[in-house]
mmCIF file of C-alpha atoms in Angstrom:
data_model
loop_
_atom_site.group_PDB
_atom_site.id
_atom_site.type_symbol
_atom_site.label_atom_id
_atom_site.label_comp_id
_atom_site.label_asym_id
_atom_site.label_seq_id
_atom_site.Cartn_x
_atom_site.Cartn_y
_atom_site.Cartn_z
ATOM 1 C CA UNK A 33 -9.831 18.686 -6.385
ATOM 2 C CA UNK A 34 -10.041 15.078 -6.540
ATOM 3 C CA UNK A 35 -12.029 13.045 -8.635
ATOM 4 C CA UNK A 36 -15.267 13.546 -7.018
ATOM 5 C CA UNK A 37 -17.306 12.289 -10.123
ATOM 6 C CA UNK A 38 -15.395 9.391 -10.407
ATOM 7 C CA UNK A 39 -13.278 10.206 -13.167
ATOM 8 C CA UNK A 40 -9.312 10.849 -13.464
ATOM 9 C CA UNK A 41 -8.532 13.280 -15.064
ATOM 10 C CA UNK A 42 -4.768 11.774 -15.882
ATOM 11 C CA UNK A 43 -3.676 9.642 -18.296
ATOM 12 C CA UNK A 44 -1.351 6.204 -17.853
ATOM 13 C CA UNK A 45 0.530 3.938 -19.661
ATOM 14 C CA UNK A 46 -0.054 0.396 -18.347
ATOM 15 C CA UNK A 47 2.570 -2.147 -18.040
ATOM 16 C CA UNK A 48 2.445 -5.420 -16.573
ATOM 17 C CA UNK A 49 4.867 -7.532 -14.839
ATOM 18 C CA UNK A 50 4.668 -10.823 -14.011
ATOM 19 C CA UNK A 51 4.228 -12.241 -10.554
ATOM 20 C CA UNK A 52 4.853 -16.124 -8.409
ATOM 21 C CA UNK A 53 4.692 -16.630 -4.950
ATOM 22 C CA UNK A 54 7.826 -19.340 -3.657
ATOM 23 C CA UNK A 55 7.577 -20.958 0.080
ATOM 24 C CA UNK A 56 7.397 -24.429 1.311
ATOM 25 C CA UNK A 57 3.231 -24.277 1.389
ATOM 26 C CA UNK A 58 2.570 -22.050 -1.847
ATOM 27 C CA UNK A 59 0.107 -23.910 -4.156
ATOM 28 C CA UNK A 60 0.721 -25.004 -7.360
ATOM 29 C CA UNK A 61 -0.466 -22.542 -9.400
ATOM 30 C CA UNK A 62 0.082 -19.083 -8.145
ATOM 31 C CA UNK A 63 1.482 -17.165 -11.678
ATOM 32 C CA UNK A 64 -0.620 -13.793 -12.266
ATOM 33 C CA UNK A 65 0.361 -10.505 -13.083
ATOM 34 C CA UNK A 66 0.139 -6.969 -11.000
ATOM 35 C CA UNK A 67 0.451 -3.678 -13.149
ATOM 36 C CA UNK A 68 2.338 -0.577 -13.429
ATOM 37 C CA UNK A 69 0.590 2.391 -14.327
ATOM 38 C CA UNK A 70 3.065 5.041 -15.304
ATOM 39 C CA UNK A 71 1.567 8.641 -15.273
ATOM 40 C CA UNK A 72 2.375 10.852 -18.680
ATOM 41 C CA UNK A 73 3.685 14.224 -18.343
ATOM 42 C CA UNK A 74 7.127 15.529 -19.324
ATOM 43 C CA UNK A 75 10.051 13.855 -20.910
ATOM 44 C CA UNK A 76 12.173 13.246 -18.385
ATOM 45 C CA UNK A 77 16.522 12.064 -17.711
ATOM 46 C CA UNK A 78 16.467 8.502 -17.398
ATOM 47 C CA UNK A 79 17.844 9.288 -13.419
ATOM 48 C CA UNK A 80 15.066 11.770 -12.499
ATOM 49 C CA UNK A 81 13.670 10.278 -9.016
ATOM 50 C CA UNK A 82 10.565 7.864 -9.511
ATOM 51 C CA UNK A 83 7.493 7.842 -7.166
ATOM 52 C CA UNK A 84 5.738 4.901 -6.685
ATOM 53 C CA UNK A 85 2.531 4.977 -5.113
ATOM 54 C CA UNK A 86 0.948 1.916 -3.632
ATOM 55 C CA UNK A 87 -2.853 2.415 -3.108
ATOM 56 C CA UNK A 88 -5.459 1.777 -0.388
ATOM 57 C CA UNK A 89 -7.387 -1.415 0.302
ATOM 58 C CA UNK A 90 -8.358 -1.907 -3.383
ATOM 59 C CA UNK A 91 -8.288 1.327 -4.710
ATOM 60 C CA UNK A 92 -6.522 2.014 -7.495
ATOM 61 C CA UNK A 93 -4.628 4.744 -9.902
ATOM 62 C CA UNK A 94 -7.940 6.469 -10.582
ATOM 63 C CA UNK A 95 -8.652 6.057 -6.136
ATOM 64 C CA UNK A 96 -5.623 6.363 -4.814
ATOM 65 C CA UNK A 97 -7.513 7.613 -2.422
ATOM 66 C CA UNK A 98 -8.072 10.629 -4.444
ATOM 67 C CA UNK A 99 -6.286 11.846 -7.404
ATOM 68 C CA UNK A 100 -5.141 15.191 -5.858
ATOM 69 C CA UNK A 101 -1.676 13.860 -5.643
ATOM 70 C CA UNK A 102 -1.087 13.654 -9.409
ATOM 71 C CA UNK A 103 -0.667 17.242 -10.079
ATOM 72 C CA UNK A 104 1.497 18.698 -7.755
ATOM 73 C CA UNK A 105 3.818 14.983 -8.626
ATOM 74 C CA UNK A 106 3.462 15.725 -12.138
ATOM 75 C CA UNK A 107 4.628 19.401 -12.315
ATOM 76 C CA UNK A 108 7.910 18.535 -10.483
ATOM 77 C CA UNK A 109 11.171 16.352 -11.367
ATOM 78 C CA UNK A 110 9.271 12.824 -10.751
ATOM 79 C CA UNK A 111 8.639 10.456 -13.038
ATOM 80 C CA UNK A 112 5.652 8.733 -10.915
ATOM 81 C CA UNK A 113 3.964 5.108 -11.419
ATOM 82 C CA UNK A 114 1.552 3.628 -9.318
ATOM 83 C CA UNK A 115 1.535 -0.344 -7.924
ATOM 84 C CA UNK A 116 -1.448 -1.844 -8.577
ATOM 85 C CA UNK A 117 -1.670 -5.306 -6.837
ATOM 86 C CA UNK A 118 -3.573 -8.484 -8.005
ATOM 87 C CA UNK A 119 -7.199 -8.014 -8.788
ATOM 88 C CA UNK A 120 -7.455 -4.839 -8.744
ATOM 89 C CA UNK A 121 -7.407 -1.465 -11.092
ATOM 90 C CA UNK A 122 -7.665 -2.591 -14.815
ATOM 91 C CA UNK A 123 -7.186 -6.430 -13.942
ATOM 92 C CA UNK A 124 -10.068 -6.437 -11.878
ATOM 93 C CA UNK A 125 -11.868 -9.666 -12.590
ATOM 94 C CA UNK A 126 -9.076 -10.923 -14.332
ATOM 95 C CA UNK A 127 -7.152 -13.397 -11.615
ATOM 96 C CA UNK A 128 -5.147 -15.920 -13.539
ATOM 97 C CA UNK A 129 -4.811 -17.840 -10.485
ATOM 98 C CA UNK A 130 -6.646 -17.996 -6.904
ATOM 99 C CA UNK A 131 -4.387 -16.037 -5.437
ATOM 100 C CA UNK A 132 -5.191 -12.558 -3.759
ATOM 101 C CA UNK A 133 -4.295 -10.441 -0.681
ATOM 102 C CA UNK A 134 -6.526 -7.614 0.245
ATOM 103 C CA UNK A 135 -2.825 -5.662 1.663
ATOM 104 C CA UNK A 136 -1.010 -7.161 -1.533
ATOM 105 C CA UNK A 137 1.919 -9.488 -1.103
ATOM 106 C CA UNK A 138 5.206 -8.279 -0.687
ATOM 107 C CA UNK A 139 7.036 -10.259 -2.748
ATOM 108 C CA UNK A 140 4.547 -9.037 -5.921
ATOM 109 C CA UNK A 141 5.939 -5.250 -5.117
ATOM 110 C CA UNK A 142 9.437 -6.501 -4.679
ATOM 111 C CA UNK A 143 9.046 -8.065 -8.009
ATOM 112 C CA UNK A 144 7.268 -4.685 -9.484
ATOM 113 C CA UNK A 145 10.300 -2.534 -7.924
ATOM 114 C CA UNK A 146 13.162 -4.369 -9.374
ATOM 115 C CA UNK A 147 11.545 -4.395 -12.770
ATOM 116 C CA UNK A 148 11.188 -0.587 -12.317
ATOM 117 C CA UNK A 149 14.964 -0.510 -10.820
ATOM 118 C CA UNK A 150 16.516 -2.444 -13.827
ATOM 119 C CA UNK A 151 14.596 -0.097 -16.108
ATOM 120 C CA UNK A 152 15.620 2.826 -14.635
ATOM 121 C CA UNK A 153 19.200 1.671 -12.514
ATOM 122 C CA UNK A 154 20.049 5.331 -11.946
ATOM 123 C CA UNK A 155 16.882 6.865 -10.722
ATOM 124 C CA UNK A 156 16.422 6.315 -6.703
ATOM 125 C CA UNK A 157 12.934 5.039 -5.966
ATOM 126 C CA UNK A 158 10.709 6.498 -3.253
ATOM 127 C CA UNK A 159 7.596 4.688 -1.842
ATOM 128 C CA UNK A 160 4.611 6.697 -1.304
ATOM 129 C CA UNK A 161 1.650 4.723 0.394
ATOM 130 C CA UNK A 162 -1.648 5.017 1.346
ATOM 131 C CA UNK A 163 -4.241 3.230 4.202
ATOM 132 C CA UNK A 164 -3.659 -0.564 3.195
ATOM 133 C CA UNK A 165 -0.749 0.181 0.955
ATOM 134 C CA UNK A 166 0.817 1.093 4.233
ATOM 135 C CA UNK A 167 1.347 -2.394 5.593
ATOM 136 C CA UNK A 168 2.647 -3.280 2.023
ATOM 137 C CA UNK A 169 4.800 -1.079 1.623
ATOM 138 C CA UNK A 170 6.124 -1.549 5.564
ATOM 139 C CA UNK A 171 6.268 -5.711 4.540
ATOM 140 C CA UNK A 172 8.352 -4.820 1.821
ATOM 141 C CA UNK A 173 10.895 -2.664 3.417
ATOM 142 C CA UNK A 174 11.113 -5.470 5.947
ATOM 143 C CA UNK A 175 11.698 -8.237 3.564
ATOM 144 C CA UNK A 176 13.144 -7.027 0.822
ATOM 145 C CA UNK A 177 14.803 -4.046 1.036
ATOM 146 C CA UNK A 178 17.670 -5.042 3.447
ATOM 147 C CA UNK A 179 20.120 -2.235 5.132
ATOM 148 C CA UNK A 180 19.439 0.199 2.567
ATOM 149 C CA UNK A 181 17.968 -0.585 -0.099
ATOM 150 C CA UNK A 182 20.628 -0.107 -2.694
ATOM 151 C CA UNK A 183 19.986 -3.373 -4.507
ATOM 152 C CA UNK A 184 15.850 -2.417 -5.290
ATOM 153 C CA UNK A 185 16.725 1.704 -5.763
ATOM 154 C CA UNK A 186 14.668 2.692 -2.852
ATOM 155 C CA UNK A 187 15.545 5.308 -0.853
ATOM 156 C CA UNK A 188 12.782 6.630 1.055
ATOM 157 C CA UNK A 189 9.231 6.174 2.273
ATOM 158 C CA UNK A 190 6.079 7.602 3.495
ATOM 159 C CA UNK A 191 3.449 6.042 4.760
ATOM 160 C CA UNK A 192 -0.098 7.833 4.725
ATOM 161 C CA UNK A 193 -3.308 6.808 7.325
ATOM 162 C CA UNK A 194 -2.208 3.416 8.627
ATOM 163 C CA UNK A 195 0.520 0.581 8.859
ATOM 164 C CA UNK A 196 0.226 -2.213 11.356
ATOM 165 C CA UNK A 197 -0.256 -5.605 11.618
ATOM 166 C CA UNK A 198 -3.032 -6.592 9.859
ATOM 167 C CA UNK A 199 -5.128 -8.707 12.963
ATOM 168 C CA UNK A 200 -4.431 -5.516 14.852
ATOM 169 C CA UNK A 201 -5.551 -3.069 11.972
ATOM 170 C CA UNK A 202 -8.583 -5.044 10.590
ATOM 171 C CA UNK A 203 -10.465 -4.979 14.139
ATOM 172 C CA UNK A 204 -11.584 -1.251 13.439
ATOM 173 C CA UNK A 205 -12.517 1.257 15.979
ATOM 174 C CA UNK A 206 -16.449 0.407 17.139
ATOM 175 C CA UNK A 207 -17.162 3.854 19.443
ATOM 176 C CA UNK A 208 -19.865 4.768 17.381
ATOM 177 C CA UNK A 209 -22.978 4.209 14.821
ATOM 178 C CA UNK A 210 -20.608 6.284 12.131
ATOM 179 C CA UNK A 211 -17.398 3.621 12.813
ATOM 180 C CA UNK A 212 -20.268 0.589 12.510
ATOM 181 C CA UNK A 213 -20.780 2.515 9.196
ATOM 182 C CA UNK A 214 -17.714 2.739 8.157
ATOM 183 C CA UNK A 215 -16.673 -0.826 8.385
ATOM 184 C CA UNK A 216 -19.754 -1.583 6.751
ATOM 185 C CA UNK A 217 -19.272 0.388 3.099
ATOM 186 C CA UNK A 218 -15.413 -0.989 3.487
ATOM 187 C CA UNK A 219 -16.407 -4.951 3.794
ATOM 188 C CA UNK A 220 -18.757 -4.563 1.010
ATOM 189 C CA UNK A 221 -16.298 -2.428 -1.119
ATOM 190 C CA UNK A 222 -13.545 -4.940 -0.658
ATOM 191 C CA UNK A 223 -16.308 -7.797 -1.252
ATOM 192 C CA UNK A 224 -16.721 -6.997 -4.514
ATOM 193 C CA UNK A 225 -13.627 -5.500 -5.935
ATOM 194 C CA UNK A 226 -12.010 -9.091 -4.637
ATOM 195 C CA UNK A 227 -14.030 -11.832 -4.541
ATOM 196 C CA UNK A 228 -17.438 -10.973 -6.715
ATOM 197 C CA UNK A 229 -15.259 -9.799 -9.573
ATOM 198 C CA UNK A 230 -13.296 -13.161 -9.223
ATOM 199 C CA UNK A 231 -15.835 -15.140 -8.905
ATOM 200 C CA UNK A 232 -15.663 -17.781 -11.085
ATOM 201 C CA UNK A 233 -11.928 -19.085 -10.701
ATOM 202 C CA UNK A 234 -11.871 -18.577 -6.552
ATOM 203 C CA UNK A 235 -15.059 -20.814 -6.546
ATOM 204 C CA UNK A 236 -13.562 -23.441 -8.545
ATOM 205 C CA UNK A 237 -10.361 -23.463 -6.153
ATOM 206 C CA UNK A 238 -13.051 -23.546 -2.638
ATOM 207 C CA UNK A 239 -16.136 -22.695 -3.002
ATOM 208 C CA UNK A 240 -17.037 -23.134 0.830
ATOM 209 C CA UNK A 241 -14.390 -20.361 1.475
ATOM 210 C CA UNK A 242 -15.831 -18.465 -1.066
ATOM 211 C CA UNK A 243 -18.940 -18.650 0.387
ATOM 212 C CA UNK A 244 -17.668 -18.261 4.228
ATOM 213 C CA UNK A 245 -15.745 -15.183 2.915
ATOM 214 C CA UNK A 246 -19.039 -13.666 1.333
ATOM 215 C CA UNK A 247 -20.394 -14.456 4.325
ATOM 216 C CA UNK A 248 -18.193 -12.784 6.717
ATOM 217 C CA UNK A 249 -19.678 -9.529 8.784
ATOM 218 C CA UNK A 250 -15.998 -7.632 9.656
ATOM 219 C CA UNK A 251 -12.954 -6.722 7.592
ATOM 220 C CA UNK A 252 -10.729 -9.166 10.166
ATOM 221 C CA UNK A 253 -13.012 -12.167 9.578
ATOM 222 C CA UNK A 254 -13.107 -11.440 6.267
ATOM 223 C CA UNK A 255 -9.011 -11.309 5.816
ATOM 224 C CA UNK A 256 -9.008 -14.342 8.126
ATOM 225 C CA UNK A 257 -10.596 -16.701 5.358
ATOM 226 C CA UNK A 258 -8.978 -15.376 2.646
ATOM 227 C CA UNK A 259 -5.453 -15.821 4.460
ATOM 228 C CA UNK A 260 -6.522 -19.529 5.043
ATOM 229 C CA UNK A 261 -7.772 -20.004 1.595
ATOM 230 C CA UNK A 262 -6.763 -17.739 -0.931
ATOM 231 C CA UNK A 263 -3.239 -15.885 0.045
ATOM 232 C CA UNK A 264 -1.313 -18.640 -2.423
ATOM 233 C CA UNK A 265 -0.326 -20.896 1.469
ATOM 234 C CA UNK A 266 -1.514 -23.807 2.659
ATOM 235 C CA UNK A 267 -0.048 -23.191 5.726
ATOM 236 C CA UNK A 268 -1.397 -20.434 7.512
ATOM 237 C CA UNK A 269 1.679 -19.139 9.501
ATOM 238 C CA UNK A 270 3.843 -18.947 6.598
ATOM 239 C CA UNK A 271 1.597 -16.891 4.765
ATOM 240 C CA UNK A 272 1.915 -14.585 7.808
ATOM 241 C CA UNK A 273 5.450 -14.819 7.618
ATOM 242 C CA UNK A 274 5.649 -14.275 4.616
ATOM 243 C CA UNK A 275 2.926 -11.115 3.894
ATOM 244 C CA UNK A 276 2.426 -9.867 7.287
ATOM 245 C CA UNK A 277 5.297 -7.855 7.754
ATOM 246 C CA UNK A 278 4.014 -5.598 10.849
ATOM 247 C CA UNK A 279 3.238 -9.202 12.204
ATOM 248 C CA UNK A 280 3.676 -9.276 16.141
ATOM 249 C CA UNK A 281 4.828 -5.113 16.287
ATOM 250 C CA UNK A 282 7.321 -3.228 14.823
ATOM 251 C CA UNK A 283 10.497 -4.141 16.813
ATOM 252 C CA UNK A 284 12.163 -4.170 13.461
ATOM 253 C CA UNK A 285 11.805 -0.518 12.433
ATOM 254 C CA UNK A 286 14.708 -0.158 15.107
ATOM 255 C CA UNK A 287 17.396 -1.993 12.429
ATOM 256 C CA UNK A 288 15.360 0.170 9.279
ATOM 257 C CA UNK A 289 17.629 1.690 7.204
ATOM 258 C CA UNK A 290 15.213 3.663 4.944
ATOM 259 C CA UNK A 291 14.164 6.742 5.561
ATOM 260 C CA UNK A 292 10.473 6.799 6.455
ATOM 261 C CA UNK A 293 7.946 8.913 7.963
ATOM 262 C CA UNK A 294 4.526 7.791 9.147
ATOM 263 C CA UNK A 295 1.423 9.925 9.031
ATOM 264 C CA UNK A 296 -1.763 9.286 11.624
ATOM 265 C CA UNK A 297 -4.450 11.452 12.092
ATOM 266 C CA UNK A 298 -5.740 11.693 15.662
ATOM 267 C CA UNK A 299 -9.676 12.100 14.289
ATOM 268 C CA UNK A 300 -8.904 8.482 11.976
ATOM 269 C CA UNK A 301 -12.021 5.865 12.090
ATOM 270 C CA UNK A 302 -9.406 3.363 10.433
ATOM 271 C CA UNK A 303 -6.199 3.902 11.153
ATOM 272 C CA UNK A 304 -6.732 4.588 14.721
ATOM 273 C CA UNK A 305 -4.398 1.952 16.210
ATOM 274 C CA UNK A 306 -1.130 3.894 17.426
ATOM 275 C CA UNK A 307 -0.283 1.831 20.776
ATOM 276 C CA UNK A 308 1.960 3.525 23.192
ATOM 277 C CA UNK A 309 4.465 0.907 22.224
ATOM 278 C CA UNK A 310 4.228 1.440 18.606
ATOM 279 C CA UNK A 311 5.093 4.937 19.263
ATOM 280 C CA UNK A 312 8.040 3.757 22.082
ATOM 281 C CA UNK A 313 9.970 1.554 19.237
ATOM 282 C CA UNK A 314 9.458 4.546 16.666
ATOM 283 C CA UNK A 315 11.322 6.707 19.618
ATOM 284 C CA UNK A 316 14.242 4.159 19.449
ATOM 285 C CA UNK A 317 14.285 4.272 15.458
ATOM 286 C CA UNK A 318 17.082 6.472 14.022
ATOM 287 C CA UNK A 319 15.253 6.406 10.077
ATOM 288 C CA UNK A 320 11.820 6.634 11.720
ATOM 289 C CA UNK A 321 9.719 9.498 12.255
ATOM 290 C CA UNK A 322 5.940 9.678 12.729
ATOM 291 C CA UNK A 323 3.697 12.676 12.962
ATOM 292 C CA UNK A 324 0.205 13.041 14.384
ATOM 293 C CA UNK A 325 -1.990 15.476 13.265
ATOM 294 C CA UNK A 326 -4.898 16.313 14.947
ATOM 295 C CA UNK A 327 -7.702 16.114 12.442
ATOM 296 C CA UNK A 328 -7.640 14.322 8.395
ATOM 297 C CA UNK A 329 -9.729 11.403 8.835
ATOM 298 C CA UNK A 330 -8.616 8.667 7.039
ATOM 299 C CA UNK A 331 -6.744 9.601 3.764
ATOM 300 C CA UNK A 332 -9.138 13.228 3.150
ATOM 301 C CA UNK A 333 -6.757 15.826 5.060
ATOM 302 C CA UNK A 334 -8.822 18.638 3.502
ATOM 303 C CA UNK A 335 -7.817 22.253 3.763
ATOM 304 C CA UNK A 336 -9.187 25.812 2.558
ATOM 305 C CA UNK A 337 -12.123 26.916 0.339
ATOM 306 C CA UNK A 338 -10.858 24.741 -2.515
ATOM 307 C CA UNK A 339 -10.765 21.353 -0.620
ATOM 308 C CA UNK A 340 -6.753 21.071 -1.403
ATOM 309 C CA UNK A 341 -4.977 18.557 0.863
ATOM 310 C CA UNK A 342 -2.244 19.274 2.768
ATOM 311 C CA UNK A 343 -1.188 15.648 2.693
ATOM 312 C CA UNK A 344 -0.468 16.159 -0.905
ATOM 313 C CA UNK A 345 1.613 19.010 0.195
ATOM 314 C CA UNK A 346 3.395 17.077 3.049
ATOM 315 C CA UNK A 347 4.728 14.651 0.444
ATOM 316 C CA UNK A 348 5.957 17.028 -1.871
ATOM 317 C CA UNK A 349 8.203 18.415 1.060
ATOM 318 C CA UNK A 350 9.218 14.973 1.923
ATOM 319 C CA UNK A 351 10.261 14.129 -1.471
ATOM 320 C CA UNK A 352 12.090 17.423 -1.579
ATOM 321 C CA UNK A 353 13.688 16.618 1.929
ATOM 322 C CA UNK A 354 14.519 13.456 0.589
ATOM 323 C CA UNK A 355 16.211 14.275 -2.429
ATOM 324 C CA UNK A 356 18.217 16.922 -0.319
ATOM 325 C CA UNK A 357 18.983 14.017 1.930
ATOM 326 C CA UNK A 358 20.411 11.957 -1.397
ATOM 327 C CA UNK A 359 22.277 15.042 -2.399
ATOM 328 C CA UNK A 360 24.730 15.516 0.831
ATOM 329 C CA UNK A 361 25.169 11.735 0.575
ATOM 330 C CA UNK A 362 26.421 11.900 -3.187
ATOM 331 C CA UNK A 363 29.165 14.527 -1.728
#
């Protein structure tokens, strides 16, 4: 089961790499750090496949969501390490700069997936994402990972609960008291994982958009100030450019070369957004596939007496698929 009280059971070994944002409009100071939390388990061959998991909104390794995943990861030939982005996880509180995205910024993973690359050059790399890690993760196949992904290692994707562009995916579904509700624990959540535990240093950078962003009553007026004040760009659109990489559609999943399958739940209260043309340009994508089960809610995909997930089973396959996939092509 997952951690239900709160606790991981797992154990990690940290490691931190450092992080700068470069563009025309990035401020000054923008140096932090965003950490890699490698899960223990088995020695393993320097080329056994690596799984790297990028979280939810500002969840973390021990909230992935959940920690159900670990397990079934850890008793197979992965070596698996999760992304965690600035301000969250262990360096919560600790921003060295004013910098912060609530997706993450693309060029932070990029950064965190070529240190893991030159680490481990003959291991192929395979993104596993979750709810907001799902536009991150998107972004950074977009921007970084070219026709194939051969120069970062990364070979495949999936993409759990979500993926869009974030004005689209931060205006959540409103049908009901339970959705009001459900926006309501989120913006407080992400409230103080990003901004109350950061206090002190995004005050002294703007304290009116600190306060405006405190102040703010939904997720996409919330994201709005802190993309004006506190995404590392002066200018607005380049910081869309720039971290936005579902920004306008997904017209570009038609030139993807990775691999990648995206999961959606019809019964979702947050990832409910999957526009007939989202799912026309997916139709016209050779390396994308996207499935639609009917219930799962966001992220809990529940099943039997024991409260398994059969999302944690559906990535197992597609890591198996995958490395079946990387097999005929070595031949």
């Amino acid at each position: 089961m997952s951690n239900i009280l709160g606790r991981c059971p797992f154990e990690f070994e940290r490691e931190e790499v450092a992080v700068r944002l470069e563009g025309d409009s990035a401020i000054d100071n923008t140096d932090d750090k965003v950490a890699l939390q490698w899960l223990k388990g088995a020695v393993l061959p320097d080329d056994a496949p690596i799984v790297l998991i990028c979280p939810g909104l500002a969840n973390t390794k021990d909230s992935l969501p959940g920690t159900s995943l670990y397990g079934p990861l850890q008793s197979g030939p992965w070596r698996v390490v999760v992304y965690e982005k600035r301000g969250v996880g262990t360096g919560r509180g600790k921003l060295e700069s004013p910098v912060f995205h609530l997706f993450g910024h693309p060029s932070d993973l990029d950064a965190a997936v070529r240190h893991v690359h030159k680490r481990f050059p003959k291991a192929p790399i395979h993104l596993v994402s979750f709810s907001a890690g799902n536009g991150l993760v998107g972004s950074y196949v977009r921007m970084f990972c070219g026709e194939s992904g051969s120069t970062s290692g990364v070979r495949s994707c999936i993409m759990l609960m979500g993926g869009e562009d974030y004005n689209r995916a931060l205006k959540l579904r409103q049908a009901s008291w339970m959705d009001g509700m459900v926006e309501s624990r989120l913006l407080s959540f992400t409230k103080n994982y990003f901004l109350k535990a950061n206090e002190a240093i995004l005050k002294e950078h703007n304290s009116e958009a600190y306060a405006a962003a405190l102040s703010a009553t939904s997720l996409h007026d919330l994201y709005l100030v802190t993309m004006r004040h506190f995404s590392g760009y002066s200018d607005l659109v380049e910081a869309e450019r720039r971290i936005n990489g579902f920004l306008g559609g997904n017209d570009w999943w038609t030139e993807n070369q990775i691999p990648s399958l995206c999961i959606h739940t019809s019964d979702d209260p947050v990832g409910w957004q999957l526009h007939p043309e989202w799912l026309e340009v997916a139709c016209q994508s050779p390396q994308v596939a996207i499935a639609r089960f009917r219930f799962g809610s966001h992220c809990a995909c529940y099943e039997g007496y024991n409260l398994s997930r059969w999302s944690d089973r559906l990535v197992v396959e597609w890591l198996q698929a995958a490395a079946y996939l990387e097999y005929k092509r070595a031949r």
